[in-house]
mmCIF file of C-alpha atoms in Angstrom:
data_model
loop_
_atom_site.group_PDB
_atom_site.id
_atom_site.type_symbol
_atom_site.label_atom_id
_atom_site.label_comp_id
_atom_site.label_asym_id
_atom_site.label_seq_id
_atom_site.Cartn_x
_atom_site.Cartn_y
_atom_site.Cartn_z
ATOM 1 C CA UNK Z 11 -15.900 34.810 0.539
ATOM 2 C CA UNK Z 12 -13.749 31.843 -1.093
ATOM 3 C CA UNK Z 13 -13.988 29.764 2.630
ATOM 4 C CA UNK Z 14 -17.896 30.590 2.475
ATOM 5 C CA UNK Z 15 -17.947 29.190 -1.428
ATOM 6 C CA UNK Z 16 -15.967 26.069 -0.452
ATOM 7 C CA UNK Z 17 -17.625 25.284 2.668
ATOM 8 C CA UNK Z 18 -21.192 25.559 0.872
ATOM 9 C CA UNK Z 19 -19.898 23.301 -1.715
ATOM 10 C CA UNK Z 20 -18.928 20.527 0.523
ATOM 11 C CA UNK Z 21 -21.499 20.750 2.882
ATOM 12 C CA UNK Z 22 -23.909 20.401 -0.602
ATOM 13 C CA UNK Z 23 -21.677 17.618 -1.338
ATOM 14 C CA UNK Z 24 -22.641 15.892 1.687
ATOM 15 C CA UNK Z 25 -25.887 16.575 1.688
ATOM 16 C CA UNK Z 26 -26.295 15.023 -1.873
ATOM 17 C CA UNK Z 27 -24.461 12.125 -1.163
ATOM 18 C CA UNK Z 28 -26.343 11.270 2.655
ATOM 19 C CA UNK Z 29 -29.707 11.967 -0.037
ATOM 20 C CA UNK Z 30 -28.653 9.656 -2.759
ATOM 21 C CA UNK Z 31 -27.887 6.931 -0.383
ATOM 22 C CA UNK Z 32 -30.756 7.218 1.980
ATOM 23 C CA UNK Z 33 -33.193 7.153 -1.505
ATOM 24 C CA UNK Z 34 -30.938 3.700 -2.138
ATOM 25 C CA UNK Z 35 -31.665 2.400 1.319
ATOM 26 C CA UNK Z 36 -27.740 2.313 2.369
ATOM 27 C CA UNK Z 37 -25.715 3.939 5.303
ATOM 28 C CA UNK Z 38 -23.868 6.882 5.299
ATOM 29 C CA UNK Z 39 -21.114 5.532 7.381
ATOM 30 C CA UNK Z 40 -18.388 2.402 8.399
ATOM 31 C CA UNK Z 41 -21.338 -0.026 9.495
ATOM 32 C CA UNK Z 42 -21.335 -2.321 6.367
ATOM 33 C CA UNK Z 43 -17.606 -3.287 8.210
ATOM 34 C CA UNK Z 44 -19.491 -5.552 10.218
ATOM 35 C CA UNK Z 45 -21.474 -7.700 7.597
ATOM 36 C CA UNK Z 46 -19.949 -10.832 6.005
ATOM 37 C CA UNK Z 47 -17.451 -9.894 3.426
ATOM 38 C CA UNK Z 48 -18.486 -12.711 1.061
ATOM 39 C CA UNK Z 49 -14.963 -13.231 -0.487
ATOM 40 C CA UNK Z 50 -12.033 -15.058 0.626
ATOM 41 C CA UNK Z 51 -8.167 -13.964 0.330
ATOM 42 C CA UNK Z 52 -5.561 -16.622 -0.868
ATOM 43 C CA UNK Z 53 -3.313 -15.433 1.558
ATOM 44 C CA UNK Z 54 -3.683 -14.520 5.715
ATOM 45 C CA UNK Z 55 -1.811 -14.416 8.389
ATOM 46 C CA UNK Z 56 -5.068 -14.648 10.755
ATOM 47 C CA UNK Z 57 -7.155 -17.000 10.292
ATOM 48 C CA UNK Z 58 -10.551 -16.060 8.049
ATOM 49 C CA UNK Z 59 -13.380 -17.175 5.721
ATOM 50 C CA UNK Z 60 -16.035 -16.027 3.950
ATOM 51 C CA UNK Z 61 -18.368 -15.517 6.713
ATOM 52 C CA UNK Z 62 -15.988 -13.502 8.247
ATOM 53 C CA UNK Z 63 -16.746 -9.443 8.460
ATOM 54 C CA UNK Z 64 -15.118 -6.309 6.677
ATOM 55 C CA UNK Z 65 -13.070 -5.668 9.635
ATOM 56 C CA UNK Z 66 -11.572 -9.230 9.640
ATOM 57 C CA UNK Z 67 -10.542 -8.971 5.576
ATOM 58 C CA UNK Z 68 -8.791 -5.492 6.551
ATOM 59 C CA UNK Z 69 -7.234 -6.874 9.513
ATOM 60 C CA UNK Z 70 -6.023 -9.346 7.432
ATOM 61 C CA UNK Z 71 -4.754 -6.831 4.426
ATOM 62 C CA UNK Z 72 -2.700 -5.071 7.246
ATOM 63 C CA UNK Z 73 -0.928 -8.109 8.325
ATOM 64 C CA UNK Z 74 -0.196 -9.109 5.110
ATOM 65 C CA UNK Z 75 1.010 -5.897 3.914
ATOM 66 C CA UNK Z 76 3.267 -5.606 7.031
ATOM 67 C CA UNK Z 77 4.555 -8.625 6.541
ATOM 68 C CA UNK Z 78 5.034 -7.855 2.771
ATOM 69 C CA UNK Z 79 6.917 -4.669 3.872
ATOM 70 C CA UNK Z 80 8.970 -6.457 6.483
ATOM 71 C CA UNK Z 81 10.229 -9.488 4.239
ATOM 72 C CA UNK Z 82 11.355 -6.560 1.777
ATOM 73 C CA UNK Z 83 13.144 -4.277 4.224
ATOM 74 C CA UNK Z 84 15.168 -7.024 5.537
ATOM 75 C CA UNK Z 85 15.883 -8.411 1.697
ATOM 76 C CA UNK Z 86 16.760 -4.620 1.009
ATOM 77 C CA UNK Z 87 19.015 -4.692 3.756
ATOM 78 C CA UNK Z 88 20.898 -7.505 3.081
ATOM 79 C CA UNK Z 89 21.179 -6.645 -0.946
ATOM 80 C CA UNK Z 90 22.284 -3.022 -0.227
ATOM 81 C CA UNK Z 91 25.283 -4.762 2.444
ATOM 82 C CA UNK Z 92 26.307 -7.044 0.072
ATOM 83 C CA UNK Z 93 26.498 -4.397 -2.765
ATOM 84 C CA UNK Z 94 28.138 -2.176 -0.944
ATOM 85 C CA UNK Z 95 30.930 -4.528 0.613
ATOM 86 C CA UNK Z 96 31.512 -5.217 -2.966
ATOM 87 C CA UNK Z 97 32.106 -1.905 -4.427
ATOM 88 C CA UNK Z 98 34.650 -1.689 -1.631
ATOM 89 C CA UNK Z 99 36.484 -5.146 -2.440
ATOM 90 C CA UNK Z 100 39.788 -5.448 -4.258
ATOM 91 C CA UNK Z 101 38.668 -7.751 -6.792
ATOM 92 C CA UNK Z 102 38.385 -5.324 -9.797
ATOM 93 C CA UNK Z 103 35.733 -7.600 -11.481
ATOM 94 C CA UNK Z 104 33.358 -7.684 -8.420
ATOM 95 C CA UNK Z 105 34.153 -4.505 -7.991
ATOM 96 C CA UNK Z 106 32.803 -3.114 -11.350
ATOM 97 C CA UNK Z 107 29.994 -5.542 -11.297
ATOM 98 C CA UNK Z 108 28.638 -3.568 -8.321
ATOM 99 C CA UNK Z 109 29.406 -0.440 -9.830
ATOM 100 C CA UNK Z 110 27.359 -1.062 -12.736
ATOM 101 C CA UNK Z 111 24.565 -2.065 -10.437
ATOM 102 C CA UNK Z 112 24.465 1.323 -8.534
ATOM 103 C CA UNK Z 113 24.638 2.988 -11.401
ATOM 104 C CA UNK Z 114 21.735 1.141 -13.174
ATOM 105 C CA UNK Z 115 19.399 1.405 -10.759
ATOM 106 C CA UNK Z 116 20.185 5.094 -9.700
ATOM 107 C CA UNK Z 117 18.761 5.672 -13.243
ATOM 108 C CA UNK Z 118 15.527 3.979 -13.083
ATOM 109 C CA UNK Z 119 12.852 5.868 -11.760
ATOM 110 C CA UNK Z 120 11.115 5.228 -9.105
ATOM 111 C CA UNK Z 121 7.533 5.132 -11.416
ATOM 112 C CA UNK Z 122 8.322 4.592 -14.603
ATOM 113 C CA UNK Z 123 5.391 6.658 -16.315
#
């Protein structure tokens, strides 16, 4: 009875929605990806303007977000070497310097809300 209830209430959902939009005049769908997008971004790996479509603008979000998340592995990387190497080194003052670091930033939380 519950699967019967929840499928009826998305299938009304859909319904509604295909309704609302068709009385608007828009698509129920992805085709708007392939009008101009109007807008241009500051920063792109690929080149783009603001002729260019919906699928160009996301094409160049992913690049830039992979590059984003790239850049910060390999920073991450590096920082988490170096800090490490330190907490192992002789020098007492490094030493406790990289200590403190660990220990400060295992007690920040991830999302601080």
């Amino acid at each position: 009875m519950l699967i019967a209830i929840i499928a009826y209430a998305v299938w009304s959902l859909i319904s509604n929605t295909a309704t609302n939009l068709s009385n608007q005049g828009k698509s129920f769908g992805f085709d708007f990806l392939s009008n101009a997008a109007g807008f241009d971004v500051n920063f792109s790996l690929i080149e783009t303007s603001r002729e260019a479509s919906f699928w160009n603008i996301y094409a160049v979000g992913l690049t830039n977000t992979l590059l984003v998340a790239v850049i910060g592995i390999i920073l991450a990387t590096i920082l988490g070497f170096v800090v490490g190497v330190a907490r192992l080194s002789p020098n007492w003052i490094i030493s406790r310097l990289a200590y403190a670091y660990v220990e400060a930033m295992r007690n920040i939380p991830p999302f601080p809300y």
